[in-house]
Amino acid sequence: MTQTEENTTISNDTPLVPIEKIVSLSKRRGFVYPNSEIYGGVAGIYDFGPLGVELRNNIKRYWWWSMVQRHDNVVGIEGANITHPTVWEASGHIENFVDRLVDCKKCKRRFRVDHLAAENLEQHKCPVCEGELTTEPRVFNLLMETYLGVVEGDRMKTYLRGEACQNIYLDYDNVLKSSRVQVPFGICQIGKAYRNEVTPGNFLFRQREFEQWDLQFFVHPSEMDKWFEYWKEYRFEWYSGILNHKDRLRFREHASDELAHYAKKAFDIEYRTVLGWQEWEGIHWRQDWDLTRHSQYSGHDLSYTDPNTKERYIPWIVETSGGVDRTFLNLLLDAYEEEPDPAGKEARTVLRLHPWLAPVKVAVLPLQKNKEELVQTARSIHQNLQRFMVSQYDDVANIGRRYRRQDEIGTPFCVTVDFQSVEDQTVTVRERDGMTQIRLPISELTMYLLDRVTWK
Ligand code: GAP
């Protein structure tokens, strides 16, 4: 039994959505494409299509708004993907950022030691064919190498960043000196990270190029507990607020033998899908690991002097580190539903994305496309709405089919322009989830929609 099959049976509510449904929808409707597909693709690397980039941007903007713009003591940066190579020695990644692998001598499959069940590990038994596993794990570093410079023999080897947050420690002193923050304060960043994952897979879940959102919150050691709890709860509530299936979210504390090299304590926020309970974001107690190590390796003192007490110390760090791509995937898995048609016709595929995040906020649909007065009114409504939100104009196919098309991409509202609209300047607004319809004056439409699609 594969991990996917096994975990499908643990659901006791709405069935868990198979990843294949999301892969198919993503390709069909322009959310996600395999990278370099015409050359056969590259494992663990994806591109985002027209709807994908809208959804992704909305998710990132909402995170930035919640984390940076809504907190007086948090600022943002955007660091480069390439850094000085010594950064990765100081961070501990050259030494510790490794996967240990064993091979099956019979079926030749390769397994990460930390993904194997204890029974398979102890008996050296392949979980797929029961053949014999190699006993001495081989060790692979996940950092991706790159080279700077053009002259052969004089090129500098460095790495694409293996975790985006390193730039925050590198810029910490510059932020302190160039802005008015004081401990306790945070620095946020959204940016790409690169890992030579040995087993990329499950669509966007484990990729080789992906994006992370990080907060590094710098505190006095005596306040570490308080801030760790604050951000842990805040991040949980943040995810919970954009989910339909809130019961599929939980915390899991790391056992001491699974802690990353930089963490003294860690909780994962996990979400349950067909892959089982899986990490979505990590809340890490990084303590003084990063600033101490970068002080040592760079020779640049990164300690902080309290302006009031004059106490000098290395601030401790609470990290919240999540994946933009995992959020994208989890939200699609959470939102996707095939709803049986009571009339027994075609099932309705609907993406119940939060209206704040949906890639298209409204579709404007003239009832008929060959009636000039309907088309003119609909086009003018669409053009006005475009000033405030993503609006689509659609006059192809019958109205039922057009509603279905929008349901499938998660558009929360459809505005239908009919003959009455031309007479009394009202339109029908149809809501995606309940398919309820109300009639509204055109003059009230923008405010009605803005109120529902703007995050608060
Ligand atoms: N700075 C800490 C850090 O990088 P991590 O747990 O390795 O911690 C944080 O990564 C988040 O990044 C994970 O919770 C996950 O959402 C995302 N992530 C990690 N590896 C990933 C991969 N190969 N593909 C997609 N997302 C990944």
Coordinates of N, CA and C and ligand atoms in Angstrom, one line a residue, residues 97 162-165 169 195 197 204-208 210-212 214 216 262 268 279-282 284 286 319 321-326, ligand 1:
F97 N 23.4 20.0 6.2 CA 22.2 20.0 5.4 C 22.2 18.8 4.4
G162 N 20.0 27.9 0.2 CA 19.2 26.7 0.6 C 18.1 26.9 1.5
E163 N 18.2 28.1 2.2 CA 17.0 28.6 3.0 C 17.1 30.1 2.8
A164 N 15.9 30.7 2.5 CA 15.9 32.1 2.2 C 16.3 33.0 3.3
C165 N 16.0 32.5 4.6 CA 16.2 33.4 5.7 C 17.6 33.9 6.0
Y169 N 19.7 37.5 8.4 CA 20.8 37.6 9.4 C 21.9 38.5 8.8
R195 N 16.9 23.6 -3.3 CA 17.5 22.4 -2.7 C 17.5 21.2 -3.7
E197 N 16.8 18.3 -3.8 CA 16.0 17.3 -3.1 C 16.3 15.9 -3.8
L204 N 3.7 20.2 -6.2 CA 4.4 21.3 -5.6 C 4.9 21.0 -4.2
F205 N 4.6 19.9 -3.7 CA 4.9 19.6 -2.3 C 6.4 19.6 -2.0
R206 N 7.2 18.9 -2.8 CA 8.6 18.8 -2.6 C 9.3 19.2 -3.9
Q207 N 9.8 20.4 -4.0 CA 10.4 20.9 -5.3 C 11.9 21.1 -5.0
R208 N 12.5 21.4 -6.2 CA 14.0 21.8 -6.0 C 14.1 23.3 -6.1
F210 N 11.8 26.5 -5.0 CA 10.5 26.9 -4.3 C 10.6 28.2 -3.6
E211 N 9.5 28.7 -3.1 CA 9.6 30.0 -2.4 C 9.2 29.8 -0.9
Q212 N 9.8 30.6 -0.1 CA 9.5 30.5 1.3 C 9.1 31.9 1.8
D214 N 9.4 34.0 5.4 CA 10.0 33.9 6.7 C 9.9 35.1 7.5
Q216 N 11.9 36.5 10.9 CA 12.9 36.3 12.0 C 12.6 37.4 13.0
Y262 N 19.9 24.1 13.6 CA 19.8 25.4 14.2 C 18.7 25.6 15.2
D268 N 5.8 22.1 14.0 CA 5.3 22.2 12.7 C 3.8 22.6 12.7
E279 N 4.1 18.7 7.0 CA 4.5 20.1 7.4 C 4.1 21.1 6.4
W280 N 3.6 22.2 6.9 CA 3.2 23.4 6.1 C 4.1 24.5 6.4
E281 N 4.3 24.7 7.8 CA 5.2 25.8 8.2 C 5.9 25.3 9.5
G282 N 7.2 25.8 9.7 CA 7.9 25.5 10.9 C 8.0 26.7 11.8
H284 N 10.3 27.9 14.7 CA 11.6 27.4 15.2 C 12.2 28.3 16.3
R286 N 15.3 29.4 17.3 CA 16.7 29.4 16.7 C 17.7 29.9 17.7
E319 N 11.7 32.0 14.7 CA 11.5 31.9 13.2 C 10.2 31.3 12.9
S321 N 8.7 29.9 9.4 CA 9.2 29.7 8.0 C 8.2 28.7 7.3
G322 N 7.5 29.3 6.3 CA 6.6 28.5 5.6 C 6.8 28.5 4.1
G323 N 6.1 27.7 3.3 CA 6.3 27.6 1.9 C 5.1 28.2 1.1
V324 N 5.5 29.1 0.2 CA 4.5 29.7 -0.7 C 3.8 28.6 -1.5
D325 N 4.7 27.7 -2.0 CA 4.2 26.7 -2.9 C 3.3 25.6 -2.2
R326 N 3.7 25.3 -1.0 CA 2.9 24.4 -0.2 C 1.6 25.0 0.2
Ligands
GAP1 N1 14.6 28.6 7.5 C1 14.0 27.4 8.0 C2 13.6 26.5 6.9 O1 14.0 26.6 5.7 P1 12.3 24.3 6.5 O2 11.4 23.5 7.4 O3 13.4 23.5 5.8 O4 12.8 25.5 7.4 C3 10.4 25.9 5.7 O5 11.4 25.0 5.3 C4 9.2 25.6 4.8 O6 9.6 25.7 3.4 C5 8.6 24.2 4.9 O7 7.6 24.3 6.0 C6 7.8 24.1 3.6 O8 6.6 24.7 3.6 C7 8.8 24.8 2.6 N2 9.6 23.8 1.9 C8 10.7 23.2 2.4 N3 11.3 22.4 1.5 C9 10.5 22.5 0.4 C10 10.5 21.9 -0.9 N4 11.5 21.0 -1.3 N5 9.5 22.1 -1.8 C11 8.5 23.0 -1.4 N6 8.5 23.6 -0.2 C12 9.4 23.4 0.7

